[in-house]
Amino acid sequence: MAHASDGRSMEFKLPDLGEGLTEAEIVRWLVEVGDVVAVDQPVVEVETAKAMVEVPCPYGGVVTARFGEEGTELPVGAPLVTVGVGEGEAAAGGPARERGAGDGAAPAQAAEPPAAEPPAAEPKPEGSGNVLVGYGTSEAPARRRRVRPDRPTATGASGRANGRVRAAEPVGGAVGTAEPLDGPVPVISPLVRRLARQHDLDLRELTGSGPDGLILRADVEYALRAAAAQGGRTADREAGAGGAPAGAAAPAASPSDGTRVPLKGVRGAVADKLSRSRREIPDATCWVDADATELMRARTAMNASGGPKISLVALLARICTAALSRFPELNSTVDTEAREIVRLDGVHLGFAAQTDRGLVVPVVRDAHARDAESLTAEFARLTEAARAGRLTPGELTGGTFTLNNYGVFGVDGSTPIINHPEAAMLGVGRIVPKPWVHEGELAVRQVVQLSLTFDHRVCDGGTAGGFLRYVADCVEQPAVLLRTL
């Protein structure tokens, strides 16, 4: 039977989740300290700005420490768990947590850094060989966090770790804080540096809670709150000494006071992208009403044949891809540095989906190569994954054109914001019975409003109008689409 001392403690860090993501929030731990985990078993569920992701651990063994509580935001590269590799057999003789957590003591591996270098002859524990995005699993990352005494921050506030936000705290073990670095203060992003500058906060007087002393946004925000609270207490003392009499009523709240909702996660990512689109893209919108009666009849006939049901959005997607083959200018992006328009070969069709977590835009890959049945199945799969919060970053990025069916909200029209860095978006309103002149006579027809918002840099109004008119013709006479296939 192997013993704990026969193995090694491997530290697994939050991997690079791709698509430029730099941080993630711990939503739910899937393992406890003392649990035995297999290679590639998910150990934590995190939320990024793109999606909810289960993170698998590339090492098998006993979990000896967890870093971060649920709700904590960690940067890429911060420790997630340590695993006693080779302790699985020892755990078979009894629950692993009885050896450390059961008696209230810290896990044996949690507070001690591993030896700097293993003996040359000692074989290295192997990972699964599966490579997470931007993260290899075949070799253990070196540990650089060392324990040193806590020191207060510039605010002088007491409380949570002497004013420091601890983003990585092993359960039942000691806190590892980073040694101070020479040179510029390490900050997770320029936005955090700007936030500190706007409030005259000296970053050199803060202790970062990220790996190697990296200063996170949470560190700056906590220091600002502590400073504000300290200032409020000082003002209260001054007012009590020579100002308002004791027992005087507090001033009424400002009319501008209200509930603050952090722009983070999916909501924050959407806000950043929409803001960038408005800043960088000179967009314009054109729209047209179309008689969708024949399209609805065609769909009814297709679904009466006994085969798989075809969705309306799938038919609209087929019309979009056909229109883009005739007007490829709208399936493009603008390279601002090279001052070039890049016309893209394939159509990766995004579609707007409203979920409990906010608006997301899943992407149907190679939509131009799919028939209506395949499109229907893919739309259904991605919509279900979106509502469950299980879309991967790859399923939420890489779109070249977006279809926005806002008619499901019961509205007729809209001028949507382009999904940067795409060049256009087709909007579809609700389909409702309306008076319409059909074949020279007034009749009640199924009418829909179509709108196209486009980047005026990639084409002029003639091209945009031609695209939208072709889409409307296909909606009114589906046979037009058949002639182009």
PDB file of N, CA and C in Angstrom, residues 75 114 173 179 298 319 437 447 458:
ATOM      1  N   PRO A  75      -7.607  35.141 -11.340  1.00  0.00           N
ATOM      2  CA  PRO A  75      -6.974  35.355 -12.641  1.00  0.00           C
ATOM      3  C   PRO A  75      -6.427  34.045 -13.185  1.00  0.00           C
ATOM      4  N   PRO A 114       6.386  22.351  -2.022  1.00  0.00           N
ATOM      5  CA  PRO A 114       7.193  21.183  -2.346  1.00  0.00           C
ATOM      6  C   PRO A 114       8.655  21.560  -2.448  1.00  0.00           C
ATOM      7  N   GLY A 173      -5.632  25.496   5.591  1.00  0.00           N
ATOM      8  CA  GLY A 173      -4.201  25.689   5.547  1.00  0.00           C
ATOM      9  C   GLY A 173      -3.822  27.142   5.660  1.00  0.00           C
ATOM     10  N   GLU A 179       5.969  37.265  -2.765  1.00  0.00           N
ATOM     11  CA  GLU A 179       7.039  38.189  -2.421  1.00  0.00           C
ATOM     12  C   GLU A 179       6.891  39.450  -3.267  1.00  0.00           C
ATOM     13  N   ALA A 298     -44.893  27.376 -46.832  1.00  0.00           N
ATOM     14  CA  ALA A 298     -43.859  26.427 -47.232  1.00  0.00           C
ATOM     15  C   ALA A 298     -43.355  25.637 -46.036  1.00  0.00           C
ATOM     16  N   ILE A 319     -31.882  31.560 -45.961  1.00  0.00           N
ATOM     17  CA  ILE A 319     -32.023  32.760 -46.782  1.00  0.00           C
ATOM     18  C   ILE A 319     -30.815  33.679 -46.577  1.00  0.00           C
ATOM     19  N   VAL A 437     -51.807  44.675 -49.732  1.00  0.00           N
ATOM     20  CA  VAL A 437     -52.274  44.589 -51.106  1.00  0.00           C
ATOM     21  C   VAL A 437     -51.606  43.388 -51.770  1.00  0.00           C
ATOM     22  N   VAL A 447     -47.354  39.487 -42.210  1.00  0.00           N
ATOM     23  CA  VAL A 447     -46.351  40.504 -42.550  1.00  0.00           C
ATOM     24  C   VAL A 447     -45.240  40.541 -41.499  1.00  0.00           C
ATOM     25  N   VAL A 458     -17.720  48.819 -45.140  1.00  0.00           N
ATOM     26  CA  VAL A 458     -17.556  47.658 -46.014  1.00  0.00           C
ATOM     27  C   VAL A 458     -18.390  47.767 -47.280  1.00  0.00           C
TER      28      VAL A 458
END
